[in-house]
Amino acid sequence: MIDTEHYSKRLTARRAELVERMNRIEDWLDDTPNPDTEERATEREQDEVFEAQGNEDQKEVRAIDAALQRIENGVFGICMECGEEISKERLDAVPYTTRCRNCMT
């Protein structure tokens, strides 16, 4: 039996970390650009990196939200492809996964 409370706590904590990081990224991106041309080029490169990280964080938050919904619906830990139970080891590694190891390959 899957300890959904354990995974719910982990997912909720991870979600909070990601939201905090996304807020910091948003603050960074909203900062007024430096008027120095050389520094602006460097800042633009950094902005691209932060923006990419923010996009990845948003994807993970959506996956976490979906996993929390599966917990609420009583289907957490069930492979959405084959219907078999996802192993504890896989859930421990990626708690928002939707597929078992066999269906991932």
Tab-separated table of N, CA and C in Angstrom:
chain	number	residue	atom	x	y	z
A	1	MET	N	0.845	-1.190	0.000
A	1	MET	CA	0.000	0.000	0.000
A	1	MET	C	0.889	1.252	0.000
A	2	ILE	N	0.500	2.208	-0.790
A	2	ILE	CA	1.272	3.439	-0.943
A	2	ILE	C	0.905	4.419	0.165
A	3	ASP	N	1.925	4.974	0.803
A	3	ASP	CA	1.728	5.981	1.850
A	3	ASP	C	1.516	7.341	1.181
A	4	THR	N	0.279	7.617	0.805
A	4	THR	CA	-0.010	8.847	0.057
A	4	THR	C	0.251	10.098	0.891
A	5	GLU	N	0.108	10.010	2.197
A	5	GLU	CA	0.376	11.176	3.046
A	5	GLU	C	1.847	11.585	2.936
A	6	HIS	N	2.721	10.592	2.940
A	6	HIS	CA	4.163	10.847	2.788
A	6	HIS	C	4.440	11.567	1.469
A	7	TYR	N	3.888	11.050	0.383
A	7	TYR	CA	4.126	11.656	-0.931
A	7	TYR	C	3.453	13.016	-1.047
A	8	SER	N	2.310	13.171	-0.443
A	8	SER	CA	1.624	14.467	-0.464
A	8	SER	C	2.486	15.531	0.207
A	9	LYS	N	3.082	15.193	1.335
A	9	LYS	CA	3.964	16.138	2.036
A	9	LYS	C	5.192	16.470	1.191
A	10	ARG	N	5.792	15.446	0.603
A	10	ARG	CA	6.972	15.677	-0.249
A	10	ARG	C	6.627	16.557	-1.441
A	11	LEU	N	5.521	16.243	-2.092
A	11	LEU	CA	5.114	17.009	-3.273
A	11	LEU	C	4.781	18.451	-2.908
A	12	THR	N	4.089	18.636	-1.803
A	12	THR	CA	3.714	19.981	-1.367
A	12	THR	C	4.952	20.802	-1.020
A	13	ALA	N	5.911	20.178	-0.344
A	13	ALA	CA	7.151	20.882	0.006
A	13	ALA	C	7.939	21.245	-1.250
A	14	ARG	N	8.033	20.316	-2.183
A	14	ARG	CA	8.759	20.590	-3.431
A	14	ARG	C	8.066	21.706	-4.216
A	15	ARG	N	6.748	21.684	-4.225
A	15	ARG	CA	5.986	22.719	-4.931
A	15	ARG	C	6.290	24.093	-4.334
A	16	ALA	N	6.324	24.170	-3.007
A	16	ALA	CA	6.620	25.441	-2.333
A	16	ALA	C	8.016	25.940	-2.709
A	17	GLU	N	8.998	25.031	-2.762
A	17	GLU	CA	10.357	25.411	-3.174
A	17	GLU	C	10.359	25.987	-4.584
A	18	LEU	N	9.655	25.317	-5.478
A	18	LEU	CA	9.626	25.759	-6.873
A	18	LEU	C	8.941	27.111	-7.025
A	19	VAL	N	7.833	27.299	-6.321
A	19	VAL	CA	7.117	28.577	-6.402
A	19	VAL	C	8.000	29.699	-5.875
A	20	GLU	N	8.704	29.438	-4.784
A	20	GLU	CA	9.618	30.446	-4.237
A	20	GLU	C	10.708	30.792	-5.252
A	21	ARG	N	11.279	29.773	-5.876
A	21	ARG	CA	12.325	30.013	-6.869
A	21	ARG	C	11.762	30.759	-8.083
A	22	MET	N	10.561	30.397	-8.523
A	22	MET	CA	9.951	31.100	-9.656
A	22	MET	C	9.710	32.566	-9.319
A	23	ASN	N	9.324	32.845	-8.083
A	23	ASN	CA	9.131	34.239	-7.666
A	23	ASN	C	10.444	35.009	-7.693
A	24	ARG	N	11.532	34.369	-7.243
A	24	ARG	CA	12.850	35.019	-7.292
A	24	ARG	C	13.275	35.269	-8.736
A	25	ILE	N	13.019	34.309	-9.601
A	25	ILE	CA	13.353	34.471	-11.019
A	25	ILE	C	12.550	35.615	-11.619
A	26	GLU	N	11.272	35.662	-11.303
A	26	GLU	CA	10.424	36.743	-11.814
A	26	GLU	C	10.931	38.102	-11.340
A	27	ASP	N	11.321	38.173	-10.066
A	27	ASP	CA	11.880	39.428	-9.545
A	27	ASP	C	13.148	39.807	-10.302
A	28	TRP	N	14.004	38.827	-10.551
A	28	TRP	CA	15.245	39.087	-11.285
A	28	TRP	C	14.929	39.612	-12.687
A	29	LEU	N	13.996	38.951	-13.359
A	29	LEU	CA	13.667	39.342	-14.733
A	29	LEU	C	12.982	40.703	-14.795
A	30	ASP	N	12.297	41.079	-13.710
A	30	ASP	CA	11.604	42.368	-13.675
A	30	ASP	C	12.526	43.534	-13.334
A	31	ASP	N	13.740	43.233	-12.846
A	31	ASP	CA	14.676	44.309	-12.498
A	31	ASP	C	14.968	45.175	-13.717
A	32	THR	N	15.184	46.453	-13.460
A	32	THR	CA	15.522	47.398	-14.524
A	32	THR	C	16.873	47.029	-15.109
A	33	PRO	N	16.966	46.925	-16.443
A	33	PRO	CA	18.245	46.560	-17.046
A	33	PRO	C	19.303	47.632	-16.835
A	34	ASN	N	20.528	47.195	-16.759
A	34	ASN	CA	21.667	48.093	-16.592
A	34	ASN	C	21.896	48.846	-17.904
A	35	PRO	N	22.108	50.153	-17.845
A	35	PRO	CA	22.304	50.914	-19.081
A	35	PRO	C	23.630	50.616	-19.783
A	36	ASP	N	24.602	50.041	-19.077
A	36	ASP	CA	25.896	49.716	-19.672
A	36	ASP	C	25.702	48.587	-20.693
A	37	THR	N	26.114	48.823	-21.920
A	37	THR	CA	25.884	47.890	-23.019
A	37	THR	C	26.498	46.516	-22.765
A	38	GLU	N	27.732	46.476	-22.282
A	38	GLU	CA	28.386	45.193	-22.009
A	38	GLU	C	27.647	44.422	-20.931
A	39	GLU	N	27.280	45.116	-19.886
A	39	GLU	CA	26.567	44.453	-18.791
A	39	GLU	C	25.178	44.014	-19.241
A	40	ARG	N	24.542	44.775	-20.104
A	40	ARG	CA	23.217	44.394	-20.610
A	40	ARG	C	23.297	43.087	-21.387
A	41	ALA	N	24.358	42.900	-22.166
A	41	ALA	CA	24.525	41.657	-22.922
A	41	ALA	C	24.656	40.472	-21.973
A	42	THR	N	25.440	40.654	-20.919
A	42	THR	CA	25.603	39.595	-19.920
A	42	THR	C	24.285	39.326	-19.210
A	43	GLU	N	23.581	40.391	-18.844
A	43	GLU	CA	22.288	40.236	-18.171
A	43	GLU	C	21.284	39.532	-19.078
A	44	ARG	N	21.323	39.833	-20.360
A	44	ARG	CA	20.406	39.194	-21.300
A	44	ARG	C	20.654	37.687	-21.340
A	45	GLU	N	21.926	37.294	-21.335
A	45	GLU	CA	22.265	35.869	-21.304
A	45	GLU	C	21.759	35.227	-20.016
A	46	GLN	N	21.964	35.913	-18.895
A	46	GLN	CA	21.483	35.397	-17.610
A	46	GLN	C	19.961	35.301	-17.620
A	47	ASP	N	19.304	36.305	-18.203
A	47	ASP	CA	17.844	36.289	-18.282
A	47	ASP	C	17.352	35.049	-19.026
A	48	GLU	N	18.038	34.691	-20.105
A	48	GLU	CA	17.643	33.514	-20.880
A	48	GLU	C	17.764	32.246	-20.048
A	49	VAL	N	18.831	32.159	-19.266
A	49	VAL	CA	19.026	30.993	-18.401
A	49	VAL	C	17.931	30.949	-17.336
A	50	PHE	N	17.678	32.092	-16.697
A	50	PHE	CA	16.640	32.140	-15.662
A	50	PHE	C	15.262	31.842	-16.246
A	51	GLU	N	14.994	32.360	-17.426
A	51	GLU	CA	13.702	32.120	-18.059
A	51	GLU	C	13.516	30.634	-18.363
A	52	ALA	N	14.561	29.991	-18.855
A	52	ALA	CA	14.494	28.553	-19.125
A	52	ALA	C	14.261	27.775	-17.832
A	53	GLN	N	14.954	28.171	-16.754
A	53	GLN	CA	14.760	27.506	-15.461
A	53	GLN	C	13.333	27.707	-14.971
A	54	GLY	N	12.825	28.926	-15.118
A	54	GLY	CA	11.454	29.209	-14.715
A	54	GLY	C	10.449	28.368	-15.484
A	55	ASN	N	10.689	28.170	-16.776
A	55	ASN	CA	9.795	27.336	-17.585
A	55	ASN	C	9.815	25.888	-17.118
A	56	GLU	N	11.003	25.380	-16.807
A	56	GLU	CA	11.116	24.011	-16.294
A	56	GLU	C	10.422	23.886	-14.939
A	57	ASP	N	10.585	24.896	-14.096
A	57	ASP	CA	9.925	24.887	-12.791
A	57	ASP	C	8.409	24.865	-12.955
A	58	GLN	N	7.888	25.638	-13.902
A	58	GLN	CA	6.444	25.657	-14.148
A	58	GLN	C	5.946	24.286	-14.581
A	59	LYS	N	6.710	23.606	-15.435
A	59	LYS	CA	6.328	22.255	-15.866
A	59	LYS	C	6.272	21.309	-14.670
A	60	GLU	N	7.283	21.421	-13.794
A	60	GLU	CA	7.317	20.539	-12.628
A	60	GLU	C	6.163	20.846	-11.679
A	61	VAL	N	5.829	22.118	-11.503
A	61	VAL	CA	4.695	22.484	-10.644
A	61	VAL	C	3.406	21.887	-11.209
A	62	ARG	N	3.228	21.951	-12.517
A	62	ARG	CA	2.028	21.356	-13.127
A	62	ARG	C	1.989	19.847	-12.898
A	63	ALA	N	3.147	19.189	-13.012
A	63	ALA	CA	3.212	17.747	-12.770
A	63	ALA	C	2.906	17.432	-11.308
A	64	ILE	N	3.400	18.257	-10.405
A	64	ILE	CA	3.126	18.075	-8.975
A	64	ILE	C	1.646	18.282	-8.695
A	65	ASP	N	1.063	19.320	-9.267
A	65	ASP	CA	-0.370	19.567	-9.075
A	65	ASP	C	-1.198	18.380	-9.562
A	66	ALA	N	-0.805	17.808	-10.693
A	66	ALA	CA	-1.514	16.642	-11.222
A	66	ALA	C	-1.358	15.447	-10.279
A	67	ALA	N	-0.164	15.271	-9.708
A	67	ALA	CA	0.065	14.171	-8.766
A	67	ALA	C	-0.766	14.356	-7.503
A	68	LEU	N	-0.836	15.584	-7.008
A	68	LEU	CA	-1.664	15.855	-5.821
A	68	LEU	C	-3.136	15.586	-6.126
A	69	GLN	N	-3.557	15.880	-7.339
A	69	GLN	CA	-4.939	15.589	-7.739
A	69	GLN	C	-5.169	14.078	-7.802
A	70	ARG	N	-4.167	13.327	-8.283
A	70	ARG	CA	-4.295	11.866	-8.315
A	70	ARG	C	-4.385	11.301	-6.900
A	71	ILE	N	-3.642	11.901	-5.961
A	71	ILE	CA	-3.753	11.470	-4.563
A	71	ILE	C	-5.184	11.688	-4.090
A	72	GLU	N	-5.708	12.876	-4.360
A	72	GLU	CA	-7.075	13.209	-3.949
A	72	GLU	C	-8.098	12.264	-4.589
A	73	ASN	N	-7.839	11.872	-5.831
A	73	ASN	CA	-8.772	11.000	-6.556
A	73	ASN	C	-8.571	9.519	-6.252
A	74	GLY	N	-7.544	9.196	-5.460
A	74	GLY	CA	-7.298	7.807	-5.085
A	74	GLY	C	-6.621	6.968	-6.153
A	75	VAL	N	-5.964	7.608	-7.122
A	75	VAL	CA	-5.294	6.854	-8.185
A	75	VAL	C	-3.787	7.116	-8.227
A	76	PHE	N	-3.258	7.724	-7.185
A	76	PHE	CA	-1.819	8.003	-7.134
A	76	PHE	C	-1.054	6.693	-7.072
A	77	GLY	N	0.045	6.623	-7.831
A	77	GLY	CA	0.885	5.434	-7.813
A	77	GLY	C	0.426	4.352	-8.762
A	78	ILE	N	-0.596	4.640	-9.556
A	78	ILE	CA	-1.082	3.705	-10.562
A	78	ILE	C	-0.621	4.214	-11.925
A	79	CYS	N	0.014	3.344	-12.693
A	79	CYS	CA	0.505	3.723	-14.018
A	79	CYS	C	-0.674	4.121	-14.898
A	80	MET	N	-0.583	5.281	-15.494
A	80	MET	CA	-1.669	5.782	-16.329
A	80	MET	C	-1.695	5.103	-17.696
A	81	GLU	N	-0.671	4.302	-17.978
A	81	GLU	CA	-0.633	3.613	-19.266
A	81	GLU	C	-1.123	2.169	-19.151
A	82	CYS	N	-0.590	1.428	-18.174
A	82	CYS	CA	-0.944	0.005	-18.078
A	82	CYS	C	-1.850	-0.321	-16.891
A	83	GLY	N	-1.988	0.610	-15.948
A	83	GLY	CA	-2.855	0.381	-14.795
A	83	GLY	C	-2.210	-0.377	-13.650
A	84	GLU	N	-0.947	-0.755	-13.806
A	84	GLU	CA	-0.231	-1.453	-12.738
A	84	GLU	C	0.277	-0.449	-11.711
A	85	GLU	N	0.597	-0.970	-10.520
A	85	GLU	CA	1.134	-0.099	-9.477
A	85	GLU	C	2.569	0.310	-9.820
A	86	ILE	N	2.874	1.583	-9.611
A	86	ILE	CA	4.227	2.099	-9.821
A	86	ILE	C	5.050	1.735	-8.585
A	87	SER	N	6.272	1.269	-8.803
A	87	SER	CA	7.105	0.821	-7.682
A	87	SER	C	7.425	1.968	-6.728
A	88	LYS	N	7.609	1.605	-5.465
A	88	LYS	CA	7.977	2.585	-4.442
A	88	LYS	C	9.291	3.264	-4.809
A	89	GLU	N	10.229	2.497	-5.337
A	89	GLU	CA	11.526	3.057	-5.720
A	89	GLU	C	11.355	4.159	-6.764
A	90	ARG	N	10.486	3.915	-7.736
A	90	ARG	CA	10.254	4.916	-8.788
A	90	ARG	C	9.549	6.135	-8.208
A	91	LEU	N	8.552	5.926	-7.364
A	91	LEU	CA	7.845	7.050	-6.734
A	91	LEU	C	8.775	7.837	-5.817
A	92	ASP	N	9.684	7.138	-5.151
A	92	ASP	CA	10.647	7.844	-4.300
A	92	ASP	C	11.558	8.736	-5.140
A	93	ALA	N	11.924	8.258	-6.326
A	93	ALA	CA	12.812	9.029	-7.200
A	93	ALA	C	12.074	10.180	-7.881
A	94	VAL	N	10.868	9.902	-8.380
A	94	VAL	CA	10.078	10.904	-9.116
A	94	VAL	C	8.623	10.777	-8.649
A	95	PRO	N	8.274	11.415	-7.537
A	95	PRO	CA	6.948	11.195	-6.954
A	95	PRO	C	5.775	11.659	-7.818
A	96	TYR	N	6.029	12.474	-8.826
A	96	TYR	CA	4.931	12.925	-9.690
A	96	TYR	C	4.858	12.132	-10.998
A	97	THR	N	5.610	11.027	-11.079
A	97	THR	CA	5.594	10.231	-12.298
A	97	THR	C	4.195	9.682	-12.574
A	98	THR	N	3.898	9.488	-13.840
A	98	THR	CA	2.581	8.966	-14.220
A	98	THR	C	2.668	7.553	-14.777
A	99	ARG	N	3.896	7.068	-14.984
A	99	ARG	CA	4.055	5.751	-15.592
A	99	ARG	C	5.067	4.903	-14.830
A	100	CYS	N	4.855	3.603	-14.883
A	100	CYS	CA	5.788	2.662	-14.266
A	100	CYS	C	7.042	2.555	-15.132
A	101	ARG	N	8.030	1.889	-14.606
A	101	ARG	CA	9.308	1.758	-15.316
A	101	ARG	C	9.128	1.041	-16.654
A	102	ASN	N	8.305	-0.003	-16.684
A	102	ASN	CA	8.097	-0.749	-17.931
A	102	ASN	C	7.489	0.123	-19.021
A	103	CYS	N	6.569	0.985	-18.661
A	103	CYS	CA	5.893	1.831	-19.650
A	103	CYS	C	6.730	3.042	-20.047
A	104	MET	N	7.779	3.325	-19.307
A	104	MET	CA	8.658	4.445	-19.644
A	104	MET	C	9.616	4.069	-20.770
A	105	THR	N	9.827	2.768	-20.974
A	105	THR	CA	10.788	2.342	-22.003
A	105	THR	C	10.121	2.043	-23.311
